[in-house]
Coordinates of C-alpha atoms and ligand atoms in Angstrom, one line a residue:
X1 CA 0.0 0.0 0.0
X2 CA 1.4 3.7 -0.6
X3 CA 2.5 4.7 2.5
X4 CA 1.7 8.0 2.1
X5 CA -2.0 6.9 0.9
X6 CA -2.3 5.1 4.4
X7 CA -0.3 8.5 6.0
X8 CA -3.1 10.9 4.1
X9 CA -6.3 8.1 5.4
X10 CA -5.6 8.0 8.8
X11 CA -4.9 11.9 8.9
X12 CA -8.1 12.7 7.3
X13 CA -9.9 9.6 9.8
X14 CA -8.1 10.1 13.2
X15 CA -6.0 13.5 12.7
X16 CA -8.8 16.2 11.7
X17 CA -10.1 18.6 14.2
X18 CA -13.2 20.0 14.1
X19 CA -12.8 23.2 16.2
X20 CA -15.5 25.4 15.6
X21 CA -18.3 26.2 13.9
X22 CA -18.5 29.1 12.0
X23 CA -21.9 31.6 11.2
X24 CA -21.7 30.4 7.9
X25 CA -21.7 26.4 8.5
X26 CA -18.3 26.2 7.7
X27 CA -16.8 23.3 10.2
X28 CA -12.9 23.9 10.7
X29 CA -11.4 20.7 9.5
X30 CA -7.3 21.0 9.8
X31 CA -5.2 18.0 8.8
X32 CA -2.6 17.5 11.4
X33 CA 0.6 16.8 9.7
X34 CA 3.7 15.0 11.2
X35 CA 7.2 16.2 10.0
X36 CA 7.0 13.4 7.7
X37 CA 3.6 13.1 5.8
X38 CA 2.8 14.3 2.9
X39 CA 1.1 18.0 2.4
X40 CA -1.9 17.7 -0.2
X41 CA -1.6 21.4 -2.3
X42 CA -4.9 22.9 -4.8
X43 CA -3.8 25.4 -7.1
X44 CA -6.7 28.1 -8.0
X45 CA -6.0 30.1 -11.4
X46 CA -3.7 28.0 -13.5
X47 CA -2.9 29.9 -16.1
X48 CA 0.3 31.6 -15.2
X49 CA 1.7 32.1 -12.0
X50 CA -0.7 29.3 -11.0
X51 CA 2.7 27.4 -13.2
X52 CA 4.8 28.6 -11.5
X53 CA 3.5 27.5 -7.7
X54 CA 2.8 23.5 -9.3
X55 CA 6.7 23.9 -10.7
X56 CA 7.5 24.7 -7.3
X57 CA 5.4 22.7 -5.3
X58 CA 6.6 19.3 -7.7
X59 CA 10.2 19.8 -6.3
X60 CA 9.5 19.6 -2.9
X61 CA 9.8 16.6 -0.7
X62 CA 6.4 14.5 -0.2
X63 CA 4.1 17.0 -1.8
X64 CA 1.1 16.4 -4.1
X65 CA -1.1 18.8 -6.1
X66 CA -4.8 17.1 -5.1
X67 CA -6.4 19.9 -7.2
X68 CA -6.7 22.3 -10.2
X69 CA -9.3 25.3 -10.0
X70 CA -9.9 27.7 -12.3
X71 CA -13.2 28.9 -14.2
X72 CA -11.9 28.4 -17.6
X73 CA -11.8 25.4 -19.2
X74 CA -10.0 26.2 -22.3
X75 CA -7.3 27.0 -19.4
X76 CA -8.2 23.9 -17.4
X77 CA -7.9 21.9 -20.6
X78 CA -4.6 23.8 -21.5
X79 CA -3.2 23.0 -17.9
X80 CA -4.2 19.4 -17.4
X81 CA -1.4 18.9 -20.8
X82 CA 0.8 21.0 -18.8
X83 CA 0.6 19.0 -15.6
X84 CA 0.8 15.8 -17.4
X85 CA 4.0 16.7 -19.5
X86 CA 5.9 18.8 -16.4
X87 CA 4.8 17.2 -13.2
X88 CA 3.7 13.7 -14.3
X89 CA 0.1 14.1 -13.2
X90 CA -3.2 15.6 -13.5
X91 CA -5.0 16.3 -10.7
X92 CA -8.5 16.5 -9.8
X93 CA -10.5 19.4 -10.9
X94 CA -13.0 21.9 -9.1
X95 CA -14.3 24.9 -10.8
X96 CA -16.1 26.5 -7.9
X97 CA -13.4 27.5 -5.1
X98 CA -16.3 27.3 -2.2
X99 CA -16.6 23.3 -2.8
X100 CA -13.2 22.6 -3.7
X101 CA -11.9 23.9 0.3
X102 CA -14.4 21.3 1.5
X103 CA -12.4 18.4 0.3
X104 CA -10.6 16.7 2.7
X105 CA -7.2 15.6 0.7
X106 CA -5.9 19.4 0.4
X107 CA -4.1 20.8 3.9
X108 CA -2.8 24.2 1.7
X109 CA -4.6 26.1 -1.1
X110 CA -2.4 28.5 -3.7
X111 CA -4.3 30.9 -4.8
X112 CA -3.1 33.0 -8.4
X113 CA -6.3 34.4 -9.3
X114 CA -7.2 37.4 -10.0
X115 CA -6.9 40.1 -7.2
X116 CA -10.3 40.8 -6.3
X117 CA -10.9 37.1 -5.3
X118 CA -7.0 37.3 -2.9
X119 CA -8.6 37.8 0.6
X120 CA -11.9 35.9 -0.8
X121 CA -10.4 32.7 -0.8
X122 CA -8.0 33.2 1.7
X123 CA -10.7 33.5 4.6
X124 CA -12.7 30.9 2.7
X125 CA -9.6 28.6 2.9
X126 CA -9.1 29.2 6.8
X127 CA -12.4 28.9 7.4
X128 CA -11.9 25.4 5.6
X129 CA -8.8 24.3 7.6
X130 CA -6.6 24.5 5.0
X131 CA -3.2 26.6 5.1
X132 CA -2.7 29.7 2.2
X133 CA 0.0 30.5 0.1
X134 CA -1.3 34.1 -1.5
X135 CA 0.0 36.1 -4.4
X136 CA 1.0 39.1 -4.1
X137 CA -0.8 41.9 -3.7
X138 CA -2.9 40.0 -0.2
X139 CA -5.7 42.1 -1.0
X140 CA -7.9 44.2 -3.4
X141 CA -8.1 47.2 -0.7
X142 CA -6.7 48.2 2.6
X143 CA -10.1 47.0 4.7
X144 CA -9.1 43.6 3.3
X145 CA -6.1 43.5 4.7
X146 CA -7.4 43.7 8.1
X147 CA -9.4 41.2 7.7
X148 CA -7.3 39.1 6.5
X149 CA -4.8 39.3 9.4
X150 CA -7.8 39.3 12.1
X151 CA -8.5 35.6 9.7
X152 CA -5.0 34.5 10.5
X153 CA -5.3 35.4 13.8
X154 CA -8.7 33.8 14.7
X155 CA -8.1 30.3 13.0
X156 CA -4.6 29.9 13.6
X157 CA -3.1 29.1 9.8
X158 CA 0.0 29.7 7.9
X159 CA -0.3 32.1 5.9
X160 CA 2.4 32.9 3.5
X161 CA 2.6 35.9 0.7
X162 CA 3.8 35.4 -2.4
X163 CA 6.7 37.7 -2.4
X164 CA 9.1 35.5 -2.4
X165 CA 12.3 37.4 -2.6
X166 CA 11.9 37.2 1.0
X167 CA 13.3 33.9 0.9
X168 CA 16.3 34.2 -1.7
X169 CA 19.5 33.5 0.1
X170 CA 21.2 36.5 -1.0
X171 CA 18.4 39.2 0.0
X172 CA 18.6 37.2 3.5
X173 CA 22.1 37.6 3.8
X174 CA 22.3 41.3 2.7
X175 CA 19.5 42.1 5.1
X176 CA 21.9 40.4 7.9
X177 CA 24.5 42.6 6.5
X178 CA 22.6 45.6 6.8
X179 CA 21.8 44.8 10.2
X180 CA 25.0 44.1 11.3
X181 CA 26.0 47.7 10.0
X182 CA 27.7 46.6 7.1
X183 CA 26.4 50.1 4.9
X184 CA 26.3 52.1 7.8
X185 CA 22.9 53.9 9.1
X186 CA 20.7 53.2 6.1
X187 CA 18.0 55.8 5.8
X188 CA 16.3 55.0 1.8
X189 CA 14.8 52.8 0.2
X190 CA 14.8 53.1 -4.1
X191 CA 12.5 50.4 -5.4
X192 CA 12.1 50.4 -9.4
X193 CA 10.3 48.6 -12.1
X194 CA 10.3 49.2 -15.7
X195 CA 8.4 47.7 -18.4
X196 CA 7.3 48.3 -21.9
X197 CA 3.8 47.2 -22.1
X198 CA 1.6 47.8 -24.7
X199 CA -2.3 49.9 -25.3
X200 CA -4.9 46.9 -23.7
X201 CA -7.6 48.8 -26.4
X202 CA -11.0 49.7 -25.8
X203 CA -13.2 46.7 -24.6
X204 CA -15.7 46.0 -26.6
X205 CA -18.8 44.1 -25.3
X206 CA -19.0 40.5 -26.3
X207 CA -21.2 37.8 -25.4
X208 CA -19.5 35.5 -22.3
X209 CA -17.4 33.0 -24.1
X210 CA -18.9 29.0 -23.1
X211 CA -15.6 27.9 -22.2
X212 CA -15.6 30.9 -19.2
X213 CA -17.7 31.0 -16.1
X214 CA -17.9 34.5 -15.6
X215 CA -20.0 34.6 -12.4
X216 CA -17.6 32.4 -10.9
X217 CA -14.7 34.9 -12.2
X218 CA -16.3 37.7 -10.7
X219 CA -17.1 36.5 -7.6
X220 CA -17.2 39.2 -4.6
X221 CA -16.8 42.2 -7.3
X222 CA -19.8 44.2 -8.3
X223 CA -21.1 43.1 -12.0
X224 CA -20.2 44.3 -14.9
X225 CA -20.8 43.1 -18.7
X226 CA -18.1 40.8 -20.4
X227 CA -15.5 43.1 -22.5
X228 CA -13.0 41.5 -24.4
X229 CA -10.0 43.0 -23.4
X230 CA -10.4 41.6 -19.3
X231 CA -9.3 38.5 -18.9
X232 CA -7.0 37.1 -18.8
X233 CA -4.5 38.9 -17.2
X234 CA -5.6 42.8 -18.1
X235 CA -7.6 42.8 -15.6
X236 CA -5.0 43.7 -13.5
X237 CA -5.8 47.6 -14.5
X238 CA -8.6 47.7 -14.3
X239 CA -10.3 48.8 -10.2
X240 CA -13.0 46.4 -10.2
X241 CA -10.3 43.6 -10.2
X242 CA -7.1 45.0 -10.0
X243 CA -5.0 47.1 -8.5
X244 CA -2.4 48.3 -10.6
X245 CA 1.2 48.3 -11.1
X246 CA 2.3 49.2 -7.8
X247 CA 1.0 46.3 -6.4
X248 CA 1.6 44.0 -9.6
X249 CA 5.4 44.5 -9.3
X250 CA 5.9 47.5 -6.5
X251 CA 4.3 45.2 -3.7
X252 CA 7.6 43.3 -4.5
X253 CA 10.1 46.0 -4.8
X254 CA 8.9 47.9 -1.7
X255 CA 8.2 45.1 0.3
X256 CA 12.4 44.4 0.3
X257 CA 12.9 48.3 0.9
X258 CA 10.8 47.8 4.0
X259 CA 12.8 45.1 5.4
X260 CA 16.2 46.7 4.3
X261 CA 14.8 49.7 6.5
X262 CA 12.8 47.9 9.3
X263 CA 9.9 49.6 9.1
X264 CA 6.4 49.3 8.9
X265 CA 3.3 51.5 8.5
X266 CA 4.9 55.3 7.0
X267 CA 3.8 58.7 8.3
X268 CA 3.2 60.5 5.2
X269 CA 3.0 59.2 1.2
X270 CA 3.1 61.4 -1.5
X271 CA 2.9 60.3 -5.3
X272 CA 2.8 62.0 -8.5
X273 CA 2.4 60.2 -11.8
X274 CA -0.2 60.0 -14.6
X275 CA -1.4 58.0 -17.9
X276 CA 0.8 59.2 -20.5
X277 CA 1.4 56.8 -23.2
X278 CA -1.9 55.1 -24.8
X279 CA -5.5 56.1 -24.8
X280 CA -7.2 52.6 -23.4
X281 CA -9.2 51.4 -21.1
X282 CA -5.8 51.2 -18.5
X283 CA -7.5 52.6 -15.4
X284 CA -4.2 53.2 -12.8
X285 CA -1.4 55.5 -13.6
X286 CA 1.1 54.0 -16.2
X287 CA 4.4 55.9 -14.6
X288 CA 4.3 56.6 -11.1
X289 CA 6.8 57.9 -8.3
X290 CA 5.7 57.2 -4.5
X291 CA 7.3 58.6 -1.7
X292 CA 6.7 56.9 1.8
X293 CA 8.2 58.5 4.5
X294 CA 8.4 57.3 7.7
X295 CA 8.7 58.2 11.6
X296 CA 12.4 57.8 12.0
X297 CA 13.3 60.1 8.9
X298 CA 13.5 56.7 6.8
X299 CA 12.0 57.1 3.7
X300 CA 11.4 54.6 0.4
X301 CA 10.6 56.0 -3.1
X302 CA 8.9 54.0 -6.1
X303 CA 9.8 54.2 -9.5
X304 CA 7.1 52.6 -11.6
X305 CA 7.6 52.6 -15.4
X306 CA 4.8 50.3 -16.5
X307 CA 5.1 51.9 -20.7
X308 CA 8.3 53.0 -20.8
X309 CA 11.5 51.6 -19.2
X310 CA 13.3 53.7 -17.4
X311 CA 16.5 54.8 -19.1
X312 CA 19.7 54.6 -19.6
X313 CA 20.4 51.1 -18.8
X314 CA 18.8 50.5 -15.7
X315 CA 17.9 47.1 -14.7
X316 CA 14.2 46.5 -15.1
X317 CA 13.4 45.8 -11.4
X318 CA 15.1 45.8 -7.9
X319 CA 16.0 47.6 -5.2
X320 CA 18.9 50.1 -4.1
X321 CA 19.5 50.7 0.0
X322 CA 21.2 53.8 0.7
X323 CA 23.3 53.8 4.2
X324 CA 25.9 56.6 5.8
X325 CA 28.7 54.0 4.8
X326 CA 27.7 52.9 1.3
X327 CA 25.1 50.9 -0.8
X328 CA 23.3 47.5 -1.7
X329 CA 21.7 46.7 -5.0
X330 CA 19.2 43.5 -4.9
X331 CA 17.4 42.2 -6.8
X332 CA 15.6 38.5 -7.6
X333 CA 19.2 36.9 -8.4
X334 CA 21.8 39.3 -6.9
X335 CA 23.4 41.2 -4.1
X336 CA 25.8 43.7 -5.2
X337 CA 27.4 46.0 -2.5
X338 CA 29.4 49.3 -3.1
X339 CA 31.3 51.9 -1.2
X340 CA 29.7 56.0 -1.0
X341 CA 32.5 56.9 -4.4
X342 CA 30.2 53.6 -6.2
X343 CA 33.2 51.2 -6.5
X344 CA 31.9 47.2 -6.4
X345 CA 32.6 45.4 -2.9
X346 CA 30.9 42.7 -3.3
X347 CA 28.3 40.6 -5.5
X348 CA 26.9 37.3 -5.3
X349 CA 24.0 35.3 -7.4
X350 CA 21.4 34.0 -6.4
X351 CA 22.0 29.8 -6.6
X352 CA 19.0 28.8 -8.7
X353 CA 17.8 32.0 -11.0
X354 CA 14.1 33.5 -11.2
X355 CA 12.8 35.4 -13.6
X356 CA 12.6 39.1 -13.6
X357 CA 10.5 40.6 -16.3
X358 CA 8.1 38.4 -17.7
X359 CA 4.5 38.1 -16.1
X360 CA 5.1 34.6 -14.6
X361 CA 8.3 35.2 -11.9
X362 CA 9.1 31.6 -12.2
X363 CA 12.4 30.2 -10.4
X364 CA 14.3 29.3 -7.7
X365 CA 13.0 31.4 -5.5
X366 CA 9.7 30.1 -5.5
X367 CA 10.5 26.6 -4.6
X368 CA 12.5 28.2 -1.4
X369 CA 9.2 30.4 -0.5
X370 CA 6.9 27.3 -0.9
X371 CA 9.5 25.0 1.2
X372 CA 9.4 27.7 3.4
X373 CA 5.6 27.1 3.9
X374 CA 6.0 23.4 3.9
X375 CA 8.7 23.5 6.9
X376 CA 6.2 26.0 8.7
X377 CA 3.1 23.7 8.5
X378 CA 5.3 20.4 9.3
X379 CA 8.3 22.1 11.7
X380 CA 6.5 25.6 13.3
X381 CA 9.8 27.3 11.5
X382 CA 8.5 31.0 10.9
X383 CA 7.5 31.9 7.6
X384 CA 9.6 34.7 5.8
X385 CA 6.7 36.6 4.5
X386 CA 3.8 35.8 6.9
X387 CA 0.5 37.9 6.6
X388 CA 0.9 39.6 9.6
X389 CA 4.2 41.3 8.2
X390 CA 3.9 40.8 4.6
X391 CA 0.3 42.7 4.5
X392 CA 2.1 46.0 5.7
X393 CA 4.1 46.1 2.2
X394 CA 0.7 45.5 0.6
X395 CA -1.0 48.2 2.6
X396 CA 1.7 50.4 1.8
X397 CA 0.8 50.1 -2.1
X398 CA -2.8 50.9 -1.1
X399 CA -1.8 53.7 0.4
X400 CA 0.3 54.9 -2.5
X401 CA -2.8 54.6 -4.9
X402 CA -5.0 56.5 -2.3
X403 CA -2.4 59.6 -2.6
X404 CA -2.0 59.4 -6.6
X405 CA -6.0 59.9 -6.4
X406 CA -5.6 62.1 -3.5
X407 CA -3.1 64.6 -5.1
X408 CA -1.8 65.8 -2.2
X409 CA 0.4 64.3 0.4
X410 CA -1.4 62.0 2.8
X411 CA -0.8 62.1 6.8
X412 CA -1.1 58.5 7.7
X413 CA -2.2 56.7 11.1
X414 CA 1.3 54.4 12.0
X415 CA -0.4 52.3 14.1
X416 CA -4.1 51.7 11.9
X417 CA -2.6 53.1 8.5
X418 CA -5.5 55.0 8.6
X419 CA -5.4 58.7 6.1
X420 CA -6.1 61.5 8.9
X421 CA -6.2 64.3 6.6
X422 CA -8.4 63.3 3.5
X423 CA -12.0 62.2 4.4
X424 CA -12.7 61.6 0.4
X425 CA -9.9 58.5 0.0
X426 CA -11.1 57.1 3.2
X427 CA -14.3 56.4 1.1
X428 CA -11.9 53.9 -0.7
X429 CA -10.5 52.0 2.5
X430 CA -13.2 49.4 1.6
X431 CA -14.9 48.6 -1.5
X432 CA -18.4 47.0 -2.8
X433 CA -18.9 43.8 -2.9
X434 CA -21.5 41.9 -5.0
X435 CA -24.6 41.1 -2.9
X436 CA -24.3 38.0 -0.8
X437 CA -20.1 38.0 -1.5
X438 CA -18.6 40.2 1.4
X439 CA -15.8 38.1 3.2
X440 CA -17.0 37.3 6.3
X441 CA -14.6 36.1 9.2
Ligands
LIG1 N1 4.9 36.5 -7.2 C1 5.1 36.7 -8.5 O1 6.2 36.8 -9.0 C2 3.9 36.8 -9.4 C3 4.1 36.7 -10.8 C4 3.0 36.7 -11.6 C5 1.7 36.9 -11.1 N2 1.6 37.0 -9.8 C6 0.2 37.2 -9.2 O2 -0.5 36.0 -9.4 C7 -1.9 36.3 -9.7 C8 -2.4 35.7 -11.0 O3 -1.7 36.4 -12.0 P1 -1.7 35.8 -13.5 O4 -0.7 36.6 -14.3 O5 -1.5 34.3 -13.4 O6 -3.2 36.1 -14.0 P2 -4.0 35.4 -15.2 O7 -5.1 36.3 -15.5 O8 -3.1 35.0 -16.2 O9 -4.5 34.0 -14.5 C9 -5.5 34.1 -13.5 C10 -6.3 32.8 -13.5 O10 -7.2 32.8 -12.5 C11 -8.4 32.2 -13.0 N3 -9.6 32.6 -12.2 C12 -10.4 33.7 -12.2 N4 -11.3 33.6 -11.2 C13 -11.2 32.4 -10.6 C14 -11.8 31.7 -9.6 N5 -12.9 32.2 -9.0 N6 -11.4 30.5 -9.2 C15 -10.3 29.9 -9.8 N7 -9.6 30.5 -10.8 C16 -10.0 31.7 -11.2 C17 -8.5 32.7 -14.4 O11 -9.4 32.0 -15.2 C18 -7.1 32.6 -14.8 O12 -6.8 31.3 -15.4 C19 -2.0 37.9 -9.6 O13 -2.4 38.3 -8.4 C20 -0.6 38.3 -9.8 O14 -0.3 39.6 -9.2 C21 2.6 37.0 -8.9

């Protein structure tokens, strides 16, 4: 008999806990797992970073994707090929993401859907008993972000974001560099991203293709009518859905500007920026700059060149720390450090590379940020990017695209994150959800 068959029964028989019933009817059913049983994985939203999380999740120890959920099947379709030709397998398929955290055989969900549905099916997971591995940004606005850490709080899950430079052996190393002095005070944070993407058009209505379940897809966000120019992926600038690029790549960029800095929630954020290249139905700013200062004269700017990369020669993302002593460059695959005149100290790759540009991320440094979730669930070791931390970069992007609509500088709460001096944008601290679809914890 397959041992871990036998190890997955008698988890699922003797090790699940019922420990509370929820308003909903949802019964908390967590699979204990020993440091040596298998952890069962669903993947919802498989068409792209959704990959990139099976890649990483096939070359762990004792892992097994149970599941595939997505809304599509043309994608389903497209994936199952996938699955069979890179991890050996197909696994089972659920289309609606409320039945597929009843099942039993799945202890962590991945979830690379669209943003709207982040802190959705993260409480929905928890509430399930399963442990969550979510992309990047946690949350579609800042009130979801609250609830999402009051989730983590109440059931008692692992919870890992997906930014997973936080787990790349050289950012670690530099940040224990940084802490040991190594640059000196370091008082800024320069996080940049530059890309040269194209006009997404002018939707134009079309009726709801058969292969797509579009209620499903939007799930928790208001209505609309099918355009053809939403999904997949462009709904990422679009408000509804999305939340535009400084949470698509700054959520990353900042997030490692934060922990070079130590610090959390800033005092004041200022941004300026605008749509400048194409006429479309892009609804964020297409080049932005951010500034986030914070209490201890700290402060971290973003440079976000979503049409248009930033010029001459810059690389197309990373970071740059700024101390009294000198510098560090970082970025997925590197750690350069440099003296105040800008001679090289030091540099060192990244063992296995990711990738930088493209819309997937795939690499190295996703199998290290999954086997980081995997020794949390089996071991207790802390997570590098759990909620509780990792939802302060994310707020910190929300807070940048409250400003850019604010135009003026915003005075911020430190402690709630909270905008003291603009009643209008605190309209946006929440949003509407579709009747019957508010997350509920
Ligand atoms: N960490 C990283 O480096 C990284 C890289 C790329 C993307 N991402 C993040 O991953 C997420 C997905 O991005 P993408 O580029 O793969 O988007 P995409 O549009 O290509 O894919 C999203 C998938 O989700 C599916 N989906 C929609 N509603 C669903 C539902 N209710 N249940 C299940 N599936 C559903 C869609 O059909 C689609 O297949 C985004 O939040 C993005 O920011 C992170």
């Amino acid at each position: 008999m397959d041992t871990t068959r036998r190890n997955f029964i008698k988890k699922t028989s003797l090790g699940t806990v019922a420990t509370a019933t929820l308003g909903s009817n949802i019964l908390i059913g967590k699979n204990i797992l020993g440091a040596n049983d298998r952890i069962h994985c669903a993947i919802a939203g498989v068409r792209s970073r959704g990959k990139a999380h099976a890649a990483a999740i096939n070359l762990q120890e004792n892992a097994r994707i149970t599941y595939s959920c997505d809304v599509d099947d043309h994608i389903l379709e497209e994936h199952n090929s996938w699955c069979q030709k890179n991890i050996g397998y197909i696994p089972k398929i659920e289309k609606d993401f409320r039945k597929l955290v009843e099942n039993k055989d799945i202890d962590a969900v991945f979830i690379a859907s669209p943003e709207h549905w982040h802190t959705p099916m993260s409480i929905l997971a928890m509430q399930a008993g399963k442990h969550v591995y979510v992309e990047k940004p946690c949350s579609h606005n800042p009130r979801e972000v609250e609830l999402l850490v009051a989730a983590q709080k109440k059931y008692g899950l692992k919870v890992q974001m997906g930014n997973q430079q936080r787990s790349a052996v050289t950012s670690i190393k530099a940040i224990q560099d940084i802490r040991q002095g190594i640059i000196g005070e370091v008082y800024k944070g320069e996080a940049y991203y530059s890309n040269n993407r194209g006009s997404i058009g002018i939707g134009k209505e079309i009726p709801i293709p058969e292969h797509l379940n579009w209620e499903l897809w939007q799930g928790p966000a208001p209505r609309t009518a099918y355009k053809d120019n939403i999904h997949p992926y462009n709904w990422h600038w679009f408000r509804n859905w999305g939340t535009g690029e400084v949470h698509n790549n700054g959520t990353h960029e900042i997030d490692i500007c934060r922990w070079a800095l130590g610090v959390d929630l800033p005092e004041k954020v200022t941004s300026f920026g605008g749509k400048y290249t194409y006429q479309d139905d892009w609804e964020f700013v297409d080049n932005q700059q951010v500034t986030f200062s914070f209490p201890n004269g700290k402060f971290i700017t973003w440079t976000g060149h979503s049409r248009g990369l930033i010029q001459p020669n810059q690389p197309g993302r990373g970071v740059t720390i700024y101390g009294s002593k000198g510098s560090i460059q970082l970025d997925r695959n590197f750690y350069k450090r440099y003296d105040l005149g800008g001679n090289l100290l030091f540099s060192e790759l990244e063992g296995v590379a990711s990738k930088t540009t493209d819309t997937q991320g795939q690499g190295g440094l996703d199998v290290n940020h999954v086997g980081n979730l995997f020794d949390a669930i089996r071991k207790e070791k802390p997570l590098t990017a759990e909620i509780k931390d990792a939802s302060i970069s994310t707020m910190l992007c929300h807070l940048a695209n409250m400003a850019q609509d604010a135009g003026e500088t915003l005075q911020i709460d430190t402690t709630t994150a909270k905008v003291l001096n603009n009643n209008a944008v605190m309209q946006n601290w929440s949003r509407e959800y579709a009747p019957g679809w508010e997350p509920k914890i």
